[in-house]
């Protein structure tokens, strides 16, 4: 936002308004550097917002919901050891710690891992809707994700 304000301020400094009023029109002569500034700001906005577009609605598997921090850390460590291909997440919503794993676009994908996890976590693992990380380089079923 600060960059946008700066770009607009600079562009107004370069703006050479020589209004020639005819019956119903105004002619404005602008400095061509304004277009370069606008183009540069578009590039900056693209770079800074790119990370926000790497998320989507999907599913994760919730393994633990506890108040015990040590239990949460132990469970996350166990997940990383047993299922290294799936990223694990720890959330702290005071006073609770929530351990979730995976980034699944569909519930069916999550169910496959859930069945394997039940052997290691007999208290239950649950599929929950969540905002997941999406890798734009990967494709699902041959279609680009983004």
PDB file of C-alpha atoms in Angstrom:
ATOM      1  CA  UNK A   1       0.000   0.000   0.000  1.00  0.00           C
ATOM      2  CA  UNK A   2       2.870   2.327   0.833  1.00  0.00           C
ATOM      3  CA  UNK A   3       4.474   1.569  -2.535  1.00  0.00           C
ATOM      4  CA  UNK A   4       1.257   2.335  -4.357  1.00  0.00           C
ATOM      5  CA  UNK A   5       0.902   5.653  -2.540  1.00  0.00           C
ATOM      6  CA  UNK A   6       4.504   6.547  -3.377  1.00  0.00           C
ATOM      7  CA  UNK A   7       4.014   5.644  -7.037  1.00  0.00           C
ATOM      8  CA  UNK A   8       0.872   7.756  -7.244  1.00  0.00           C
ATOM      9  CA  UNK A   9       2.562  10.684  -5.536  1.00  0.00           C
ATOM     10  CA  UNK A  10       5.510  10.528  -7.926  1.00  0.00           C
ATOM     11  CA  UNK A  11       3.210  10.174 -10.905  1.00  0.00           C
ATOM     12  CA  UNK A  12       1.328  13.310  -9.943  1.00  0.00           C
ATOM     13  CA  UNK A  13       4.647  15.155  -9.700  1.00  0.00           C
ATOM     14  CA  UNK A  14       5.453  14.155 -13.295  1.00  0.00           C
ATOM     15  CA  UNK A  15       1.987  14.925 -14.542  1.00  0.00           C
ATOM     16  CA  UNK A  16       2.102  17.963 -16.740  1.00  0.00           C
ATOM     17  CA  UNK A  17      -1.423  19.140 -17.007  1.00  0.00           C
ATOM     18  CA  UNK A  18      -1.881  21.696 -19.649  1.00  0.00           C
ATOM     19  CA  UNK A  19      -5.569  21.745 -20.031  1.00  0.00           C
ATOM     20  CA  UNK A  20      -6.806  23.163 -23.241  1.00  0.00           C
ATOM     21  CA  UNK A  21     -10.458  23.663 -22.892  1.00  0.00           C
ATOM     22  CA  UNK A  22     -12.550  23.549 -25.967  1.00  0.00           C
ATOM     23  CA  UNK A  23     -16.293  23.374 -25.986  1.00  0.00           C
ATOM     24  CA  UNK A  24     -16.601  19.937 -24.354  1.00  0.00           C
ATOM     25  CA  UNK A  25     -13.170  18.356 -24.024  1.00  0.00           C
ATOM     26  CA  UNK A  26      -9.984  18.595 -21.986  1.00  0.00           C
ATOM     27  CA  UNK A  27      -6.604  17.524 -23.335  1.00  0.00           C
ATOM     28  CA  UNK A  28      -4.093  16.280 -20.733  1.00  0.00           C
ATOM     29  CA  UNK A  29      -0.433  15.797 -21.579  1.00  0.00           C
ATOM     30  CA  UNK A  30       1.210  13.293 -19.257  1.00  0.00           C
ATOM     31  CA  UNK A  31       4.793  12.319 -18.776  1.00  0.00           C
ATOM     32  CA  UNK A  32       5.489   8.892 -20.370  1.00  0.00           C
ATOM     33  CA  UNK A  33       7.359   7.819 -17.231  1.00  0.00           C
ATOM     34  CA  UNK A  34       3.988   7.505 -15.479  1.00  0.00           C
ATOM     35  CA  UNK A  35       3.211   4.415 -17.564  1.00  0.00           C
ATOM     36  CA  UNK A  36       6.551   2.903 -16.531  1.00  0.00           C
ATOM     37  CA  UNK A  37       5.761   3.532 -12.867  1.00  0.00           C
ATOM     38  CA  UNK A  38       2.331   1.927 -13.205  1.00  0.00           C
ATOM     39  CA  UNK A  39       3.851  -1.094 -14.957  1.00  0.00           C
ATOM     40  CA  UNK A  40       6.465  -1.443 -12.199  1.00  0.00           C
ATOM     41  CA  UNK A  41       3.764  -1.249  -9.506  1.00  0.00           C
ATOM     42  CA  UNK A  42       1.793  -3.997 -11.258  1.00  0.00           C
ATOM     43  CA  UNK A  43       4.898  -6.207 -11.191  1.00  0.00           C
ATOM     44  CA  UNK A  44       5.429  -5.511  -7.475  1.00  0.00           C
ATOM     45  CA  UNK A  45       1.799  -6.335  -6.695  1.00  0.00           C
ATOM     46  CA  UNK A  46       2.083  -9.592  -8.641  1.00  0.00           C
ATOM     47  CA  UNK A  47       5.143 -10.681  -6.680  1.00  0.00           C
ATOM     48  CA  UNK A  48       3.761  -9.750  -3.258  1.00  0.00           C
ATOM     49  CA  UNK A  49       0.367 -11.409  -3.732  1.00  0.00           C
ATOM     50  CA  UNK A  50       1.625 -14.604  -5.363  1.00  0.00           C
ATOM     51  CA  UNK A  51       1.922 -16.474  -2.044  1.00  0.00           C
ATOM     52  CA  UNK A  52      -1.710 -15.781  -1.173  1.00  0.00           C
ATOM     53  CA  UNK A  53      -2.834 -17.613  -4.290  1.00  0.00           C
ATOM     54  CA  UNK A  54      -1.062 -20.815  -3.260  1.00  0.00           C
ATOM     55  CA  UNK A  55      -3.905 -21.855  -0.991  1.00  0.00           C
ATOM     56  CA  UNK A  56      -7.249 -23.438  -1.683  1.00  0.00           C
ATOM     57  CA  UNK A  57     -10.126 -25.048   0.127  1.00  0.00           C
ATOM     58  CA  UNK A  58      -9.527 -28.702   0.829  1.00  0.00           C
ATOM     59  CA  UNK A  59      -9.156 -31.225   3.637  1.00  0.00           C
ATOM     60  CA  UNK A  60      -6.674 -32.180   6.322  1.00  0.00           C
ATOM     61  CA  UNK A  61      -6.626 -34.991   8.832  1.00  0.00           C
ATOM     62  CA  UNK A  62      -6.907 -33.916  12.443  1.00  0.00           C
ATOM     63  CA  UNK A  63      -4.903 -36.202  14.683  1.00  0.00           C
ATOM     64  CA  UNK A  64      -4.956 -34.455  18.042  1.00  0.00           C
ATOM     65  CA  UNK A  65      -6.839 -31.761  19.957  1.00  0.00           C
ATOM     66  CA  UNK A  66      -5.301 -31.233  23.380  1.00  0.00           C
ATOM     67  CA  UNK A  67      -4.258 -28.739  26.029  1.00  0.00           C
ATOM     68  CA  UNK A  68      -0.939 -30.543  26.591  1.00  0.00           C
ATOM     69  CA  UNK A  69       1.840 -28.880  24.593  1.00  0.00           C
ATOM     70  CA  UNK A  70       4.269 -31.760  25.078  1.00  0.00           C
ATOM     71  CA  UNK A  71       1.723 -34.266  23.793  1.00  0.00           C
ATOM     72  CA  UNK A  72       1.173 -32.073  20.736  1.00  0.00           C
ATOM     73  CA  UNK A  73       4.889 -31.883  19.958  1.00  0.00           C
ATOM     74  CA  UNK A  74       5.310 -35.636  20.491  1.00  0.00           C
ATOM     75  CA  UNK A  75       2.388 -36.375  18.172  1.00  0.00           C
ATOM     76  CA  UNK A  76       3.727 -34.079  15.453  1.00  0.00           C
ATOM     77  CA  UNK A  77       7.142 -35.741  15.709  1.00  0.00           C
ATOM     78  CA  UNK A  78       5.502 -39.173  15.411  1.00  0.00           C
ATOM     79  CA  UNK A  79       3.577 -38.001  12.331  1.00  0.00           C
ATOM     80  CA  UNK A  80       6.740 -36.738  10.675  1.00  0.00           C
ATOM     81  CA  UNK A  81       8.451 -40.076  11.336  1.00  0.00           C
ATOM     82  CA  UNK A  82       5.572 -42.294  10.200  1.00  0.00           C
ATOM     83  CA  UNK A  83       4.327 -40.201   7.273  1.00  0.00           C
ATOM     84  CA  UNK A  84       7.236 -38.089   5.985  1.00  0.00           C
ATOM     85  CA  UNK A  85       5.513 -37.454   2.638  1.00  0.00           C
ATOM     86  CA  UNK A  86       2.717 -35.463   4.298  1.00  0.00           C
ATOM     87  CA  UNK A  87       3.298 -32.091   5.884  1.00  0.00           C
ATOM     88  CA  UNK A  88       2.117 -31.742   9.487  1.00  0.00           C
ATOM     89  CA  UNK A  89       0.791 -28.596  11.130  1.00  0.00           C
ATOM     90  CA  UNK A  90       0.452 -27.512  14.730  1.00  0.00           C
ATOM     91  CA  UNK A  91      -2.026 -24.765  15.554  1.00  0.00           C
ATOM     92  CA  UNK A  92      -2.411 -23.096  18.895  1.00  0.00           C
ATOM     93  CA  UNK A  93      -5.858 -21.743  19.636  1.00  0.00           C
ATOM     94  CA  UNK A  94      -5.439 -20.971  23.340  1.00  0.00           C
ATOM     95  CA  UNK A  95      -5.609 -23.088  25.373  1.00  0.00           C
ATOM     96  CA  UNK A  96      -5.741 -25.907  22.812  1.00  0.00           C
ATOM     97  CA  UNK A  97      -3.152 -27.369  20.446  1.00  0.00           C
ATOM     98  CA  UNK A  98      -4.421 -28.896  17.216  1.00  0.00           C
ATOM     99  CA  UNK A  99      -2.333 -31.281  15.122  1.00  0.00           C
ATOM    100  CA  UNK A 100      -3.336 -31.753  11.490  1.00  0.00           C
ATOM    101  CA  UNK A 101      -1.602 -33.347   8.552  1.00  0.00           C
ATOM    102  CA  UNK A 102      -1.868 -33.403   4.773  1.00  0.00           C
ATOM    103  CA  UNK A 103      -3.064 -31.163   1.967  1.00  0.00           C
ATOM    104  CA  UNK A 104      -5.889 -32.943   0.181  1.00  0.00           C
ATOM    105  CA  UNK A 105      -8.054 -31.492  -2.582  1.00  0.00           C
ATOM    106  CA  UNK A 106     -10.756 -34.141  -2.122  1.00  0.00           C
ATOM    107  CA  UNK A 107     -12.165 -36.045   0.822  1.00  0.00           C
ATOM    108  CA  UNK A 108     -11.460 -39.360  -0.939  1.00  0.00           C
ATOM    109  CA  UNK A 109      -7.709 -38.620  -0.982  1.00  0.00           C
ATOM    110  CA  UNK A 110      -7.808 -37.889   2.749  1.00  0.00           C
ATOM    111  CA  UNK A 111      -9.725 -41.110   3.487  1.00  0.00           C
ATOM    112  CA  UNK A 112      -6.885 -43.226   2.094  1.00  0.00           C
ATOM    113  CA  UNK A 113      -4.379 -41.761   4.541  1.00  0.00           C
ATOM    114  CA  UNK A 114      -6.934 -41.776   7.356  1.00  0.00           C
ATOM    115  CA  UNK A 115      -7.261 -45.584   7.110  1.00  0.00           C
ATOM    116  CA  UNK A 116      -3.475 -45.996   7.392  1.00  0.00           C
ATOM    117  CA  UNK A 117      -3.257 -43.575  10.301  1.00  0.00           C
ATOM    118  CA  UNK A 118      -5.912 -45.350  12.391  1.00  0.00           C
ATOM    119  CA  UNK A 119      -3.405 -48.162  13.042  1.00  0.00           C
ATOM    120  CA  UNK A 120      -0.990 -45.715  14.690  1.00  0.00           C
ATOM    121  CA  UNK A 121      -3.501 -43.382  16.366  1.00  0.00           C
ATOM    122  CA  UNK A 122      -6.265 -45.576  17.865  1.00  0.00           C
ATOM    123  CA  UNK A 123      -8.015 -42.630  19.576  1.00  0.00           C
ATOM    124  CA  UNK A 124      -9.229 -41.551  16.174  1.00  0.00           C
ATOM    125  CA  UNK A 125      -8.249 -39.304  13.332  1.00  0.00           C
ATOM    126  CA  UNK A 126     -10.792 -37.089  11.631  1.00  0.00           C
ATOM    127  CA  UNK A 127     -11.046 -35.495   8.216  1.00  0.00           C
ATOM    128  CA  UNK A 128     -11.736 -31.777   8.540  1.00  0.00           C
ATOM    129  CA  UNK A 129     -12.229 -29.044   5.947  1.00  0.00           C
ATOM    130  CA  UNK A 130      -9.341 -26.580   5.970  1.00  0.00           C
ATOM    131  CA  UNK A 131      -7.391 -24.158   3.825  1.00  0.00           C
ATOM    132  CA  UNK A 132      -4.629 -26.196   2.256  1.00  0.00           C
ATOM    133  CA  UNK A 133      -1.338 -25.368   0.590  1.00  0.00           C
ATOM    134  CA  UNK A 134      -1.344 -25.955  -3.145  1.00  0.00           C
ATOM    135  CA  UNK A 135       1.800 -26.346  -5.196  1.00  0.00           C
ATOM    136  CA  UNK A 136       1.053 -24.671  -8.546  1.00  0.00           C
ATOM    137  CA  UNK A 137       3.805 -26.707 -10.227  1.00  0.00           C
ATOM    138  CA  UNK A 138       2.015 -29.992  -9.590  1.00  0.00           C
ATOM    139  CA  UNK A 139      -1.045 -31.094 -11.481  1.00  0.00           C
ATOM    140  CA  UNK A 140      -3.921 -33.306 -10.455  1.00  0.00           C
ATOM    141  CA  UNK A 141      -5.244 -35.764 -13.034  1.00  0.00           C
ATOM    142  CA  UNK A 142      -3.329 -33.937 -15.759  1.00  0.00           C
ATOM    143  CA  UNK A 143      -5.059 -30.610 -15.121  1.00  0.00           C
ATOM    144  CA  UNK A 144      -3.178 -27.634 -13.768  1.00  0.00           C
ATOM    145  CA  UNK A 145      -4.241 -26.649 -10.270  1.00  0.00           C
ATOM    146  CA  UNK A 146      -3.817 -22.959 -11.005  1.00  0.00           C
TER     147      UNK A 146
END
